[in-house]
Steps between C-alpha positions, in 0.01 A plus 500: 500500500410142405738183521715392235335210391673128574582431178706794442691497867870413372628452915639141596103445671376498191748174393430323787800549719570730782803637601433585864573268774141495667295332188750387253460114655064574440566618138783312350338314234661151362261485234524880409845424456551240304258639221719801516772298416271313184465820369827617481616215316222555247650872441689372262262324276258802575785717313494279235177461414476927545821511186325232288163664516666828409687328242190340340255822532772679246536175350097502377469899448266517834479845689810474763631774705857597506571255820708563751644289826407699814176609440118391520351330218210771474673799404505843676409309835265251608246640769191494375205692687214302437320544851474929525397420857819432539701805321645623797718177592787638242639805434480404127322290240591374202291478129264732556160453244328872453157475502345714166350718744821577677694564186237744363582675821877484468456637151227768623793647763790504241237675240410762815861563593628491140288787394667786592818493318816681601601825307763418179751739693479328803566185303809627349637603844445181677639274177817768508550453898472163564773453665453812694242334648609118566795661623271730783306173569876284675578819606174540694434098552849374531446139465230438714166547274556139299587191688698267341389263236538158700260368238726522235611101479183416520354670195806537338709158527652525152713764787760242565730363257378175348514352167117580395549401119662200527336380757189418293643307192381174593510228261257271601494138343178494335404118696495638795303829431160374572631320826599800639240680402200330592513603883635873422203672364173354302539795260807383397384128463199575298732732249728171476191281436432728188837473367512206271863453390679193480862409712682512194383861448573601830793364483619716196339772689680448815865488298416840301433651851808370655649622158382845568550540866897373454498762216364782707700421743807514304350871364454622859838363586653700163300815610629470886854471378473819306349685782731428705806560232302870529518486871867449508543782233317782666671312848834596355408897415303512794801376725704743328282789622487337844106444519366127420268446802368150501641371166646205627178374640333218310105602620410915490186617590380869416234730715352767308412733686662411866330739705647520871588133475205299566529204291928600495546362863212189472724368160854575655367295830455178186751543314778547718832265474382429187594564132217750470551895481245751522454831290266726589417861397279769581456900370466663782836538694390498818316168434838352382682672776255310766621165369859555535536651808285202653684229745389210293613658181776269355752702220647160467192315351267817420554833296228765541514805246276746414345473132207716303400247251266672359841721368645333209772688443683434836363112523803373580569172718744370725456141306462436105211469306369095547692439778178543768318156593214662698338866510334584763232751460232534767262857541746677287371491173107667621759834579620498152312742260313240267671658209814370561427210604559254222832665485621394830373190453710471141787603669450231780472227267826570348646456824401129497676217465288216288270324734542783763156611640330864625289445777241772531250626777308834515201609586158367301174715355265577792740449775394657855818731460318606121148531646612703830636781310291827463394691199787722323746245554459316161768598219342327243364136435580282826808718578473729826711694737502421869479846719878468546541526170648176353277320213308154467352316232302189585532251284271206320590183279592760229861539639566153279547689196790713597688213665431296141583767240859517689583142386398345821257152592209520722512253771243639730308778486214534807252707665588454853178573687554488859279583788717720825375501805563712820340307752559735795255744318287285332579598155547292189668652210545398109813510358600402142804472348667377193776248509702394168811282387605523166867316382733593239447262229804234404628518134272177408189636644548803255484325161 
């Protein structure tokens, strides 16, 4: 196994200080030091200058990511192989480029394996037992086949509870836009070059922005209001029937499809003392059985419950429609029959409040997991049962369009190519996934 390279060590060597007695007087560094300290009295300027440039790419109508604090700036990771000598440093790498060759072969294997399609009866049977069989798989695996989702915060942020909308109405004063600018990015100054207004009309354009922000502000303010005049209705029936889990929180989070608790016990482990509360749901009874009866599972700040949602008539909620700030819905929506899956993605969207956001991540065309599996094991299209019987569909781009016919705003939508390695064994692996947020719209972004 190779060294981690220096520039990726994170130990106290690596700053230039040692804690043990026998070298620290050799490797205590004045000068190390003292830049140290330089830098962390630039942080805030840094931040600064990160909010401006945000502000400004919106500002001009430039390509800018939904941004979040926590994260790198490249998205989906930032370790780039660009030496293959040295692929077997990491057990992963990030951004992936196919070659044409090796996605002709990708799309040779899925042809190959895709075939042999399995028999309409057995299609019915395996659509009608579905939960037959997620619930054999916790009964069989327990909750030991997943690990949990540690990666969550760093893909998914928008998590925590922040104030993601209003965070980003900058008014900028239009003398000081191209000061700012210049040092931030030259695609942005050479836009402003081209622009060839005068102060006074960026003046009158600055005042009908801060006209509109104050007004949508006002809206969102009206809207929140009657949300929460609907909380405190269904708060009052739902007291009277004794069950109003979490309604008194001001941040709630919702996991479709909860499994034995793998991303459950990672967000509890955040959020806790806080004025977030957790929902979380799965269809298999066993699966939602797993989560409670586990020591870190928290009734005060969590409710697990079991939920079919592809079954319309008994979608019912512990919570009120638009009272959810963030879905979570990661590999849960590939086991859904595609059929029906605009229809849980409807019903999802009603469960928003404006603004709040679905963060999806599933599993992408030609993943290993896709090209591994043998012939007879494809239902139809890119939708396949595993030999334990549950069902898969691997995903492309495409998934946009159900997520925007149910109301809802892209924000990103990627092809997360990433490269796996087992280095014990030699073996490097392609994986692909999908990863998506799309938010609720406010009232103003809907005229």
């Amino acid at each position: 196994m190779s060294a981690i390279p220096t520039s990726r060590r994170q130990g106290p060597e690596s700053r230039g200080i040692a804690f043990t007695s026998g070298c620290s007087a050799q490797r205590w560094c004045p000068q190390s030091v003292g830049r140290q300290f330089i830098q962390m009295k630039r942080w805030p300027q840094m931040a600064l200058i990160h909010t401006v440039s945000i502000a400004l790419l919106k500002k001009l109508g430039l390509h800018c990511r939904f941004q979040s604090t926590g994260r790198p700036t490249a998205p989906l990771g930032s370790r780039i192989l660009s030496d293959p000598s040295r692929v077997f440093e990491h057990n992963m790498w990030d951004h992936m480029q196919w070659t044409p060759e090796q996605e002709a072969l990708a799309r040779q294997k899925a042809e190959e394996n895709s075939s042999v399609k399995v028999s309409i009866e057995d299609q019915v049977k395996y659509d009608k037992d579905a939960c037959s069989y997620w619930n054999e798989f916790y009964r069989a695996h327990q909750n030991k086949f997943f690990k949990d989702r540690r990666w969550l915060f760093t893909e998914f942020p928008e998590l925590l509870p922040r104030k993601t909308h209003e965070r980003y109405e900058v008014v900028l004063e239009p003398e000081k836009t191209s000061i700012l600018c210049s040092p931030v990015c030259s695609q942005m100054q050479t836009k402003l070059d081209s622009v060839s207004k005068t102060y006074a009309e960026q003046a009158v354009e600055t005042v009908e922005k801060a006209e509109s922000v104050q007004r949508t502000r006002r809206t969102n303010d009206d809207m929140n209001m009657e949300h929460k005049r609907q909380d405190w209705k269904w708060t009052d029936r739902q007291k009277n029937q004794g069950d109003c889990p979490g309604i008194d929180f001001t941040y709630k989070i919702f996991e479709v499809g909860c499994g034995a608790g793998n991303s459950v016990f990672p967000i509890l482990s955040k959020i806790r003392d806080s004025s977030t509360f957790l929902y979380c749901c799965d269809f298999s009874i066993h699966a939602v059985h797993l989560v409670t009866c586990h020591p870190l599972y928290n009734a005060s700040q969590c409710h697990a419950f079991v939920q079919d949602m592809c079954d319309e008539a008994t979608s019912t909620y512990p919570f009120p429609d638009g009272s959810i700030d963030v879905i979570l819905l990661v590999f849960v929506l590939s086991s859904i029959h595609p059929e029906r899956m605009q229809m849980v993605i409807n019903r999802l969207s009603k469960l928003l409040k404006p603004g709040g956001m679905i963060l999806f991540r599933d599993y992408g065309r030609y993943d290993l997991s896709q090209l591994r599996l043998k012939k007879g094991r494809c239902l139809f299209g890119n939708f396949y049962v595993r030999g334990d019987g549950t069902c898969v569909y691997f995903f492309t781009n495409e998934i946009a369009s159900i997520f925007i016919s149910a109301g809802l705003k892209e924000v990103q939508n990627v092809m997360d190519r990433r490269l796996q390695v087992n280095r014990k064994k030699k073996v490097a692996m392609h994986r692909v996934w999908v990863q998506c947020k799309y938010q609720k719209p406010f009232t103003n972004d809907l005229h």
